[in-house]
C-alpha cells in the first residue's frame, strides 16, 4: 500500500514538473513574441521621427540658402520665425478673450478667474463626460498660464516631506483616460499631493488639449505644487506632424489659430527640468557628456527671436533664434550661392552635395561628428568677431536638445542618436560623471515607451517612467507613475486604462498587439514595394522570382532599415514558399492593401504618396498658414515641388495638376487637406478578412 502511495506521489510530482516546464516554455514563447512585437512598433515610430528631422533639416537648408524673395522660401518661412506680434502688450491685446461671448446655449463648464480648485475639478468632470470647454475660457486659461510661466525658472526646485509624497508622471500623449485614472488612483493635485509631469502631454492621442487645460488649471491653482517639464513634443513643428495641430483646429474652428499661437509661446516657456532635494533630477529625455545644469539654469529657454537693437555685430542667426528645437538654423558661409527651387533638378548632383554637406555641417555645429560617431566640441564657422557669442548659443542649443531628445544606452560613451535623428545616446559612464559632478543620486526621465511603464538602467541610477498605457495598441504596454517620499526611494504604481485589455488573457493580449504590429509592418512593406522588388532581383539574376530566406531578410532590411529580426518574422509575413525558398513575386501580390479612392494612373506618384504620407500632410499644414484646412491649386503644386525637392525626384506639373483636379470634389478650386489624406490612407485588407 505504501509503495503504491509512493508511486502515485512520484507520478504526481513528475506530472507537476512536466506541467511547470511546459508552462515556462509557453510563457517564454509569448515573451519572445511580445518583444518582437515591441521592436516592430518602436522601429516604425523612430523611423518616423528620423523622417521628420530630415524634412525639417531640408526646410532649414531652404531657409539658409535660397533667395529671400523665392516663393518656396516664403511658403515655409513662417515656421522658422517668431509670430509677428512680439511685444507683451500687443500679445495681451491679440489674445484678449473679452470680445468672445459665451452663448446661452453653451452647456459646458463656466469658469471664474482666478482659477480655484473647484473650477479645475469642474473642468476634469466636464472632460470626463466629453464636454468641450468654450474658446473664451480656453484663451483665459492659456493667457494666465503664459503669464505665470514667464516668471518660472528653467529648473524647478522642490523639497520632499515626511508627511506627503511627490507624484511623478511620464508621457501622456493626449490619452486623457490615463490622466483620469492616475487622479482616480492617486488623488488630484493639491498642496498635500504635489505632482511633476515630465513632458510630452500632447500628440498622438485624441485629447491633448484637454490634458493641457487640466494641467494648466492645476498649475494656476497650485503653482508651488504642480510642476510641468517641457518634452520634445511641446513644439509647434512636431505638432504639425503628430496630430495636435489638427486636433485643435478640429475642435475650435473659429479660434483655433489664436489658441495654437498662444500654445506656441507657452511651450517655449515651459521649464526644462525639476530637481528634488538637490538629489533627484527629472528631465524629459536625458543628458549628454556636456550636460551642465548651471548652463541650463541660465539659458534663454523661450528662444527670443529678435535681440535688442544694441546687438550690432552679433550674427544674424544669433539674433534670429528659432523657437522649435527640431531645426537649428546656421548662417551660410560667405560666397555660398543662393538658389531657386526651379533650378534644383537641372543641377541635381550639386543639390545632392549641398544638402548632404549642409546636414553634416549642422551635426558638426551641434557637437556631432558624423564620420566617427563621436560627439565633439561645437565648431563654428561664423565671423571671428562673433565667434564667442555664436559658440555660446550653439552650446545652449545643444544642451536643450540633449535634455529633450536623448536616450540611455548600455555601452559607455556618448554618440549621436541616429535612431531618433536628434539628441544623443549616453552610457553609464556619462551618467556617473554628470550625476557625480552635480552631486545627484538619480535621474528620472521619460521619452521612451516601456512595456511595464517603467525601467531602471545604468546601475539603477537612471529611471524611465512612461504614463501612457496601450501606447502602440491595446495591451501593448502598461502605464506607470512614481510616488517618492523623503527617503527619495521611487515606488511604482502600474495600470491599464483600457477595460478591454484588463479582460484579456496574456495570450489574447499578445495576439492582439502582434496582429496590429504586423499590419503596421505590412503597410511599410507595401509602400516600399518597388524598392523591395529591386533589392530582391539583385539576389535573383535569372529572374526566377525565388530567393533564399536569408537573401529575403537581407534585402528587406537594406530597404526598410528597421533593424528587425526578419528571419524570425518571415513565417508571419510570407506564406509563398517553395521548398524552403521565398517566392517574392507571389508574396508581393499577397500584400493586401486597399487601393486609393481615386484613379491615379501614375504608379510612381502613387508610391510616393504612400511612402511620404506623413511628410505630405506636414507640408500641407505648414503651407495652410490660415489653418483653414483648405489649400489652393497653386499651394498644392508648391507642396509637391517642396516634397519632390526633399526626395530629390522629379514630379511634373501636369501630373500634379491632374491629381489636384481629380481630388477637388466640389470643383471650387480648393483642396480639403483632411479629405485628401483620408483618400490615400492605407488599410490592410488582411486585417478584415
CSV table of N, CA and C in Angstrom, one decimal, residues 263-347:
chain,number,residue,atom,x,y,z
A,263,UNK,N,-0.3,78.7,-27.6
A,263,UNK,CA,0.3,77.5,-27.2
A,263,UNK,C,1.8,77.4,-27.6
A,264,UNK,N,2.1,78.0,-28.8
A,264,UNK,CA,3.4,78.0,-29.3
A,264,UNK,C,4.3,78.8,-28.3
A,265,UNK,N,3.8,79.9,-27.8
A,265,UNK,CA,4.5,80.7,-26.8
A,265,UNK,C,4.7,80.0,-25.5
A,266,UNK,N,3.6,79.4,-25.1
A,266,UNK,CA,3.6,78.7,-23.8
A,266,UNK,C,4.6,77.5,-23.8
A,267,UNK,N,4.6,76.8,-24.9
A,267,UNK,CA,5.6,75.6,-25.0
A,267,UNK,C,7.0,76.1,-24.8
A,268,UNK,N,7.3,77.3,-25.4
A,268,UNK,CA,8.7,77.8,-25.3
A,268,UNK,C,9.0,78.3,-24.0
A,269,UNK,N,8.0,78.5,-23.1
A,269,UNK,CA,8.3,79.0,-21.8
A,269,UNK,C,8.2,77.9,-20.7
A,270,UNK,N,7.9,76.7,-21.1
A,270,UNK,CA,7.8,75.6,-20.1
A,270,UNK,C,9.2,75.3,-19.5
A,271,UNK,N,9.3,75.1,-18.2
A,271,UNK,CA,10.6,74.8,-17.6
A,271,UNK,C,11.2,73.5,-18.2
A,272,UNK,N,12.5,73.4,-18.1
A,272,UNK,CA,13.2,72.3,-18.8
A,272,UNK,C,13.5,71.1,-17.9
A,273,UNK,N,13.5,71.3,-16.5
A,273,UNK,CA,13.8,70.2,-15.6
A,273,UNK,C,13.3,70.5,-14.2
A,274,UNK,N,13.3,69.5,-13.4
A,274,UNK,CA,12.9,69.7,-12.0
A,274,UNK,C,13.9,68.9,-11.1
A,275,UNK,N,14.3,69.5,-10.0
A,275,UNK,CA,15.2,68.8,-9.1
A,275,UNK,C,14.6,68.7,-7.7
A,276,UNK,N,14.6,67.5,-7.1
A,276,UNK,CA,14.0,67.2,-5.8
A,276,UNK,C,15.1,67.1,-4.8
A,277,UNK,N,15.1,68.0,-3.8
A,277,UNK,CA,16.1,67.9,-2.7
A,277,UNK,C,17.5,68.0,-3.1
A,278,UNK,N,17.8,68.6,-4.3
A,278,UNK,CA,19.1,68.7,-4.8
A,278,UNK,C,19.7,67.3,-5.1
A,279,UNK,N,18.9,66.2,-5.2
A,279,UNK,CA,19.4,64.9,-5.3
A,279,UNK,C,18.9,64.1,-6.5
A,280,UNK,N,17.6,64.5,-6.9
A,280,UNK,CA,17.0,63.8,-8.0
A,280,UNK,C,16.7,64.7,-9.1
A,281,UNK,N,17.2,64.5,-10.3
A,281,UNK,CA,17.0,65.3,-11.5
A,281,UNK,C,15.9,64.6,-12.3
A,282,UNK,N,14.9,65.4,-12.7
A,282,UNK,CA,13.8,65.0,-13.6
A,282,UNK,C,13.8,65.8,-14.9
A,283,UNK,N,14.1,65.1,-16.0
A,283,UNK,CA,14.1,65.8,-17.3
A,283,UNK,C,13.5,64.8,-18.3
A,284,UNK,N,12.9,65.4,-19.4
A,284,UNK,CA,12.2,64.5,-20.3
A,284,UNK,C,13.0,63.5,-21.0
A,285,UNK,N,14.1,63.9,-21.7
A,285,UNK,CA,14.9,63.0,-22.5
A,285,UNK,C,16.0,62.4,-21.7
A,286,UNK,N,17.0,63.3,-21.3
A,286,UNK,CA,18.1,62.8,-20.6
A,286,UNK,C,19.3,63.8,-20.6
A,287,UNK,N,20.5,63.2,-20.7
A,287,UNK,CA,21.7,64.1,-20.5
A,287,UNK,C,22.7,63.7,-21.6
A,288,UNK,N,23.8,64.4,-21.7
A,288,UNK,CA,24.9,64.0,-22.5
A,288,UNK,C,26.2,64.3,-21.8
A,289,UNK,N,27.3,64.0,-22.4
A,289,UNK,CA,28.6,64.2,-21.7
A,289,UNK,C,28.9,65.7,-21.5
A,290,UNK,N,28.1,66.6,-22.2
A,290,UNK,CA,28.4,68.0,-22.0
A,290,UNK,C,27.3,68.7,-21.1
A,291,UNK,N,26.4,67.9,-20.6
A,291,UNK,CA,25.3,68.5,-19.8
A,291,UNK,C,25.8,69.2,-18.6
A,292,UNK,N,25.4,70.5,-18.4
A,292,UNK,CA,25.8,71.3,-17.3
A,292,UNK,C,24.5,72.0,-16.8
A,293,UNK,N,24.1,71.7,-15.6
A,293,UNK,CA,22.9,72.3,-15.1
A,293,UNK,C,23.0,73.8,-14.9
A,294,UNK,N,24.2,74.2,-14.6
A,294,UNK,CA,24.4,75.7,-14.5
A,294,UNK,C,24.1,76.4,-15.8
A,295,UNK,N,24.5,75.8,-16.9
A,295,UNK,CA,24.3,76.4,-18.2
A,295,UNK,C,22.8,76.4,-18.5
A,296,UNK,N,22.2,75.2,-18.2
A,296,UNK,CA,20.7,75.1,-18.4
A,296,UNK,C,19.9,76.0,-17.6
A,297,UNK,N,20.4,76.3,-16.4
A,297,UNK,CA,19.6,77.2,-15.5
A,297,UNK,C,19.6,78.6,-16.0
A,298,UNK,N,20.6,79.0,-16.8
A,298,UNK,CA,20.6,80.4,-17.3
A,298,UNK,C,20.3,80.5,-18.8
A,299,UNK,N,20.1,79.4,-19.5
A,299,UNK,CA,19.8,79.5,-20.9
A,299,UNK,C,18.5,80.3,-21.1
A,300,UNK,N,18.4,81.0,-22.3
A,300,UNK,CA,17.2,81.7,-22.6
A,300,UNK,C,16.2,80.8,-23.3
A,301,UNK,N,15.5,80.1,-22.4
A,301,UNK,CA,14.7,78.9,-22.9
A,301,UNK,C,13.6,79.2,-23.9
A,302,UNK,N,13.1,80.4,-23.8
A,302,UNK,CA,12.0,80.7,-24.8
A,302,UNK,C,12.5,81.2,-26.1
A,303,UNK,N,13.8,81.2,-26.3
A,303,UNK,CA,14.4,81.5,-27.6
A,303,UNK,C,13.8,82.7,-28.3
A,304,UNK,N,14.1,83.9,-27.7
A,304,UNK,CA,13.6,85.1,-28.3
A,304,UNK,C,14.1,85.3,-29.7
A,305,UNK,N,13.2,85.7,-30.6
A,305,UNK,CA,13.6,85.8,-32.0
A,305,UNK,C,14.5,87.0,-32.2
A,306,UNK,N,14.1,88.1,-31.8
A,306,UNK,CA,14.9,89.3,-32.1
A,306,UNK,C,15.5,89.8,-30.8
A,307,UNK,N,16.8,90.0,-30.9
A,307,UNK,CA,17.5,90.5,-29.7
A,307,UNK,C,17.4,92.1,-29.7
A,308,UNK,N,18.0,92.7,-28.7
A,308,UNK,CA,17.8,94.2,-28.6
A,308,UNK,C,18.5,94.8,-29.7
A,309,UNK,N,18.2,96.1,-30.0
A,309,UNK,CA,18.8,96.8,-31.2
A,309,UNK,C,20.3,97.0,-30.9
A,310,UNK,N,20.7,96.9,-29.7
A,310,UNK,CA,22.1,97.2,-29.4
A,310,UNK,C,23.0,96.0,-29.7
A,311,UNK,N,22.4,94.9,-30.3
A,311,UNK,CA,23.2,93.7,-30.6
A,311,UNK,C,23.9,93.8,-31.9
A,312,UNK,N,24.4,94.9,-32.2
A,312,UNK,CA,25.1,95.1,-33.5
A,312,UNK,C,26.3,94.2,-33.5
A,313,UNK,N,26.6,93.6,-34.6
A,313,UNK,CA,27.8,92.8,-34.7
A,313,UNK,C,27.5,91.3,-34.4
A,314,UNK,N,26.4,91.0,-33.8
A,314,UNK,CA,26.0,89.6,-33.5
A,314,UNK,C,25.5,89.0,-34.7
A,315,UNK,N,25.9,87.8,-35.1
A,315,UNK,CA,25.5,87.1,-36.3
A,315,UNK,C,24.0,87.1,-36.4
A,316,UNK,N,23.5,87.1,-37.7
A,316,UNK,CA,22.1,87.2,-37.9
A,316,UNK,C,21.4,86.0,-37.2
A,317,UNK,N,22.0,84.8,-37.3
A,317,UNK,CA,21.4,83.6,-36.7
A,317,UNK,C,21.2,83.7,-35.2
A,318,UNK,N,22.2,84.4,-34.6
A,318,UNK,CA,22.2,84.5,-33.1
A,318,UNK,C,21.0,85.4,-32.7
A,319,UNK,N,20.7,86.4,-33.6
A,319,UNK,CA,19.6,87.3,-33.3
A,319,UNK,C,18.3,86.6,-33.6
A,320,UNK,N,18.3,85.9,-34.7
A,320,UNK,CA,17.0,85.3,-35.1
A,320,UNK,C,17.0,83.8,-34.6
A,321,UNK,N,16.7,83.7,-33.3
A,321,UNK,CA,16.7,82.4,-32.7
A,321,UNK,C,15.3,81.7,-33.1
A,322,UNK,N,15.4,80.4,-33.1
A,322,UNK,CA,14.2,79.7,-33.6
A,322,UNK,C,13.6,79.0,-32.3
A,323,UNK,N,12.3,79.1,-32.2
A,323,UNK,CA,11.6,78.5,-31.1
A,323,UNK,C,11.6,77.0,-31.1
A,324,UNK,N,11.4,76.4,-32.3
A,324,UNK,CA,11.4,75.0,-32.4
A,324,UNK,C,12.7,74.4,-32.2
A,325,UNK,N,12.8,73.3,-31.5
A,325,UNK,CA,14.1,72.6,-31.3
A,325,UNK,C,14.3,71.5,-32.3
A,326,UNK,N,13.4,71.3,-33.3
A,326,UNK,CA,13.6,70.4,-34.4
A,326,UNK,C,14.5,70.9,-35.5
A,327,UNK,N,14.7,72.2,-35.5
A,327,UNK,CA,15.5,72.8,-36.5
A,327,UNK,C,16.5,73.8,-35.9
A,328,UNK,N,17.7,73.8,-36.3
A,328,UNK,CA,18.7,74.7,-35.8
A,328,UNK,C,19.3,75.4,-37.0
A,329,UNK,N,19.0,76.7,-37.2
A,329,UNK,CA,19.5,77.4,-38.4
A,329,UNK,C,20.9,77.9,-38.2
A,330,UNK,N,21.7,77.9,-39.2
A,330,UNK,CA,23.0,78.4,-39.2
A,330,UNK,C,23.3,79.3,-40.3
A,331,UNK,N,24.0,80.4,-40.1
A,331,UNK,CA,24.3,81.4,-41.2
A,331,UNK,C,25.2,80.8,-42.2
A,332,UNK,N,24.9,80.8,-43.5
A,332,UNK,CA,25.7,80.2,-44.5
A,332,UNK,C,27.0,80.9,-44.6
A,333,UNK,N,28.1,80.2,-45.0
A,333,UNK,CA,29.4,80.9,-45.3
A,333,UNK,C,29.3,81.9,-46.4
A,334,UNK,N,30.2,82.9,-46.3
A,334,UNK,CA,30.2,83.9,-47.3
A,334,UNK,C,30.5,83.3,-48.7
A,335,UNK,N,29.8,83.8,-49.7
A,335,UNK,CA,30.1,83.4,-51.0
A,335,UNK,C,29.3,82.1,-51.4
A,336,UNK,N,28.5,81.5,-50.5
A,336,UNK,CA,27.8,80.3,-50.9
A,336,UNK,C,26.6,80.8,-51.8
A,337,UNK,N,26.5,80.3,-53.0
A,337,UNK,CA,25.5,80.8,-53.9
A,337,UNK,C,24.1,80.4,-53.5
A,338,UNK,N,23.2,81.4,-53.7
A,338,UNK,CA,21.8,81.1,-53.4
A,338,UNK,C,21.1,80.6,-54.6
A,339,UNK,N,20.1,79.7,-54.4
A,339,UNK,CA,19.5,79.0,-55.5
A,339,UNK,C,18.0,79.2,-55.4
A,340,UNK,N,17.3,78.9,-56.5
A,340,UNK,CA,15.9,78.8,-56.5
A,340,UNK,C,15.5,77.4,-56.7
A,341,UNK,N,14.3,77.1,-56.3
A,341,UNK,CA,13.8,75.7,-56.4
A,341,UNK,C,13.7,75.2,-57.8
A,342,UNK,N,13.5,76.2,-58.7
A,342,UNK,CA,13.2,75.8,-60.1
A,342,UNK,C,14.5,75.3,-60.8
A,343,UNK,N,15.7,75.6,-60.3
A,343,UNK,CA,16.8,75.0,-61.0
A,343,UNK,C,17.5,73.9,-60.2
A,344,UNK,N,16.7,73.4,-59.2
A,344,UNK,CA,17.3,72.3,-58.4
A,344,UNK,C,17.5,71.0,-59.3
A,345,UNK,N,16.6,70.7,-60.1
A,345,UNK,CA,16.7,69.4,-60.9
A,345,UNK,C,17.7,69.6,-62.0
A,346,UNK,N,18.0,70.8,-62.4
A,346,UNK,CA,18.9,70.9,-63.5
A,346,UNK,C,20.4,70.8,-63.0
A,347,UNK,N,20.5,71.0,-61.7
A,347,UNK,CA,21.8,70.8,-61.0
A,347,UNK,C,21.7,69.8,-59.9
